[in-house]
Amino acid sequence: MSTIYVLNGPNLNLLGKRQPDIYGRDTLDDVARLCREAAGTHEVKMLQSNWEGQIVDWIQEARDNAAAIVINPAALSHTSVAVLDALNAFDGPVIEVHISQIHKREAFRHHSYVSLRADGVIAGLGIAGYAAAVRHVVSLI
Ligand code: CA2
């Protein structure tokens, strides 16, 4: 049995509480439930922070503790070389998830630093994208 880190960046603690037109009505607890169902016998460590350095610390922690990372870096996707550098030091599969279809949105959301490392990118499937990402990494680990 392996551990999959599911990391969530800034403001995703508000999921289901604001902007349901863009992000839906499900909460991060619902996402955790979906990921655990998709992971089967594997363990899911579900984490969210509004702090870039905390996300970097968790990615570094994953080097010793996780077989794969599923990450919705939120706004850090578009800004953070630090998150990219941390992911580049992780050896296992990395899947980037966006709840919304970022390529249909503002131009600044079209570029993701994290995509330079991600083995797969899912956008626009709502929270089902997390389950798809977890199912995929389960098939690899
Ligand atoms: O579509 C996604 O999952 C995003 O990663 C979400 C980020 C956004 O900056 C990215 O461009 C795309 C925003 C996360 C904020 O989540 C909220 C959820 C509910 C209410 C308010 C914010």
CSV table of C-alpha atoms and ligand atoms in Angstrom, one decimal:
chain,number,residue,atom,x,y,z
A,1,MET,CA,0.0,0.0,0.0
A,2,SER,CA,1.4,3.4,-1.0
A,3,THR,CA,0.6,7.0,-0.1
A,4,ILE,CA,-0.7,9.5,-2.6
A,5,TYR,CA,-0.3,13.2,-1.7
A,6,VAL,CA,-3.2,15.3,-2.9
A,7,LEU,CA,-2.1,18.9,-2.5
A,8,ASN,CA,-4.3,22.0,-2.8
A,9,GLY,CA,-3.1,25.6,-3.1
A,10,PRO,CA,-4.4,29.0,-2.1
A,11,ASN,CA,-8.1,29.6,-1.6
A,12,LEU,CA,-9.2,26.1,-2.3
A,13,ASN,CA,-10.4,25.9,1.3
A,14,LEU,CA,-13.3,28.1,0.0
A,15,LEU,CA,-14.4,25.4,-2.4
A,16,GLY,CA,-18.1,24.9,-2.3
A,17,LYS,CA,-18.5,28.1,-0.2
A,18,ARG,CA,-18.0,30.8,-2.9
A,19,GLN,CA,-18.2,31.2,-6.7
A,20,PRO,CA,-20.2,27.9,-7.3
A,21,ASP,CA,-20.7,29.0,-11.0
A,22,ILE,CA,-17.0,28.4,-11.6
A,23,TYR,CA,-15.9,25.9,-9.0
A,24,GLY,CA,-19.2,24.0,-8.2
A,25,ARG,CA,-20.9,23.3,-4.8
A,26,ASP,CA,-18.7,20.4,-3.6
A,27,THR,CA,-16.3,21.1,-0.8
A,28,LEU,CA,-12.7,20.0,-0.3
A,29,ASP,CA,-14.0,17.3,2.1
A,30,ASP,CA,-16.1,16.0,-0.8
A,31,VAL,CA,-12.9,16.0,-2.9
A,32,ALA,CA,-11.1,14.0,-0.2
A,33,ARG,CA,-13.9,11.4,-0.2
A,34,LEU,CA,-13.8,11.1,-4.0
A,35,CYS,CA,-10.0,10.7,-4.0
A,36,ARG,CA,-10.1,8.0,-1.2
A,37,GLU,CA,-12.7,6.0,-3.2
A,38,ALA,CA,-10.5,6.3,-6.3
A,39,ALA,CA,-7.4,5.2,-4.4
A,40,GLY,CA,-8.8,1.9,-3.3
A,41,THR,CA,-6.3,0.3,-0.8
A,42,HIS,CA,-3.8,3.2,-1.2
A,43,GLU,CA,-3.7,5.9,1.4
A,44,VAL,CA,-4.6,9.5,0.4
A,45,LYS,CA,-3.0,12.4,2.3
A,46,MET,CA,-5.3,15.4,1.5
A,47,LEU,CA,-3.6,18.8,2.2
A,48,GLN,CA,-4.5,22.4,1.6
A,49,SER,CA,-2.6,25.6,2.3
A,50,ASN,CA,-2.8,29.2,1.4
A,51,TRP,CA,1.0,29.5,1.9
A,52,GLU,CA,3.5,28.8,-0.9
A,53,GLY,CA,6.3,27.7,1.5
A,54,GLN,CA,4.0,25.2,3.1
A,55,ILE,CA,3.2,23.6,-0.3
A,56,VAL,CA,6.9,23.5,-1.0
A,57,ASP,CA,7.5,21.8,2.4
A,58,TRP,CA,4.8,19.2,1.7
A,59,ILE,CA,6.3,18.4,-1.8
A,60,GLN,CA,9.7,17.9,-0.2
A,61,GLU,CA,8.1,15.7,2.5
A,62,ALA,CA,6.5,13.6,-0.3
A,63,ARG,CA,10.0,12.7,-1.6
A,64,ASP,CA,10.2,10.3,1.4
A,65,ASN,CA,6.6,9.5,2.1
A,66,ALA,CA,4.6,9.4,-1.2
A,67,ALA,CA,4.6,7.3,-4.3
A,68,ALA,CA,2.7,10.0,-6.4
A,69,ILE,CA,1.5,13.6,-6.2
A,70,VAL,CA,-1.8,14.9,-7.4
A,71,ILE,CA,-1.7,18.7,-7.1
A,72,ASN,CA,-4.1,21.6,-7.7
A,73,PRO,CA,-1.6,24.4,-7.2
A,74,ALA,CA,-4.4,27.0,-7.7
A,75,ALA,CA,-3.0,30.5,-8.4
A,76,LEU,CA,0.6,29.2,-7.7
A,77,SER,CA,0.3,27.3,-11.0
A,78,HIS,CA,0.7,30.6,-12.8
A,79,THR,CA,3.3,32.2,-10.5
A,80,SER,CA,5.5,29.8,-8.6
A,81,VAL,CA,8.9,28.7,-9.7
A,82,ALA,CA,9.4,27.5,-6.1
A,83,VAL,CA,6.6,24.9,-6.5
A,84,LEU,CA,8.0,23.9,-9.9
A,85,ASP,CA,11.5,23.4,-8.4
A,86,ALA,CA,10.2,21.4,-5.5
A,87,LEU,CA,8.2,19.1,-7.9
A,88,ASN,CA,11.3,18.7,-10.1
A,89,ALA,CA,13.0,17.1,-7.0
A,90,PHE,CA,10.2,14.6,-6.6
A,91,ASP,CA,10.8,11.3,-8.5
A,92,GLY,CA,7.3,9.8,-8.8
A,93,PRO,CA,4.4,10.7,-11.0
A,94,VAL,CA,2.9,14.1,-10.7
A,95,ILE,CA,-0.6,15.0,-12.1
A,96,GLU,CA,-1.8,18.6,-12.2
A,97,VAL,CA,-5.5,19.2,-11.7
A,98,HIS,CA,-7.6,22.3,-12.3
A,99,ILE,CA,-11.3,22.2,-11.5
A,100,SER,CA,-12.1,24.9,-14.1
A,101,GLN,CA,-11.1,24.9,-17.8
A,102,ILE,CA,-8.2,27.4,-17.3
A,103,HIS,CA,-7.7,27.8,-21.1
A,104,LYS,CA,-11.3,29.2,-21.5
A,105,ARG,CA,-10.5,31.8,-18.8
A,106,GLU,CA,-8.3,34.9,-18.5
A,107,ALA,CA,-5.0,34.7,-20.5
A,108,PHE,CA,-2.9,34.8,-17.3
A,109,ARG,CA,-4.4,31.4,-16.3
A,110,HIS,CA,-3.2,29.8,-19.6
A,111,HIS,CA,0.4,29.3,-18.5
A,112,SER,CA,1.3,27.0,-15.7
A,113,TYR,CA,4.9,26.6,-14.3
A,114,VAL,CA,3.7,23.3,-12.8
A,115,SER,CA,2.9,21.9,-16.2
A,116,LEU,CA,6.6,22.0,-17.1
A,117,ARG,CA,6.9,19.1,-14.6
A,118,ALA,CA,3.5,17.4,-14.6
A,119,ASP,CA,3.2,14.0,-16.3
A,120,GLY,CA,-0.4,14.8,-16.9
A,121,VAL,CA,-2.7,17.9,-16.7
A,122,ILE,CA,-6.5,17.7,-16.2
A,123,ALA,CA,-8.6,20.9,-16.5
A,124,GLY,CA,-12.3,21.6,-16.7
A,125,LEU,CA,-13.7,18.2,-15.3
A,126,GLY,CA,-14.8,19.8,-12.0
A,127,ILE,CA,-13.8,17.8,-9.0
A,128,ALA,CA,-14.1,14.6,-11.0
A,129,GLY,CA,-10.6,15.6,-12.4
A,130,TYR,CA,-9.1,14.7,-9.0
A,131,ALA,CA,-10.6,11.2,-9.1
A,132,ALA,CA,-9.3,10.7,-12.7
A,133,ALA,CA,-5.8,11.8,-11.6
A,134,VAL,CA,-5.8,9.5,-8.5
A,135,ARG,CA,-7.1,6.5,-10.7
A,136,HIS,CA,-4.2,7.2,-13.1
A,137,VAL,CA,-1.5,7.3,-10.5
A,138,VAL,CA,-2.9,4.2,-8.9
A,139,SER,CA,-2.4,2.5,-12.3
A,140,LEU,CA,1.3,3.5,-12.2
A,141,ILE,CA,2.3,2.8,-8.7
B,1,CA2,O1,-9.6,25.7,-11.7
B,1,CA2,C1,-8.8,25.5,-10.7
B,1,CA2,O2,-8.8,24.5,-10.0
B,1,CA2,C2,-7.8,26.6,-10.4
B,1,CA2,O3,-6.6,26.0,-10.0
B,1,CA2,C3,-8.4,27.3,-9.2
B,1,CA2,C4,-7.6,28.5,-8.7
B,1,CA2,C5,-7.3,29.4,-9.9
B,1,CA2,O4,-6.4,30.5,-9.5
B,1,CA2,C6,-6.6,28.7,-11.1
B,1,CA2,O5,-6.4,29.6,-12.1
B,1,CA2,C7,-7.5,27.6,-11.5
B,1,CA2,C8,-8.4,29.3,-7.7
B,1,CA2,C9,-8.7,28.5,-6.4
B,1,CA2,C10,-9.6,29.3,-5.6
B,1,CA2,O6,-10.7,28.5,-5.3
B,1,CA2,C11,-11.9,29.0,-4.9
B,1,CA2,C12,-12.9,28.1,-4.8
B,1,CA2,C13,-14.1,28.6,-4.4
B,1,CA2,C14,-14.3,29.9,-4.1
B,1,CA2,C15,-13.3,30.8,-4.3
B,1,CA2,C16,-12.0,30.3,-4.7
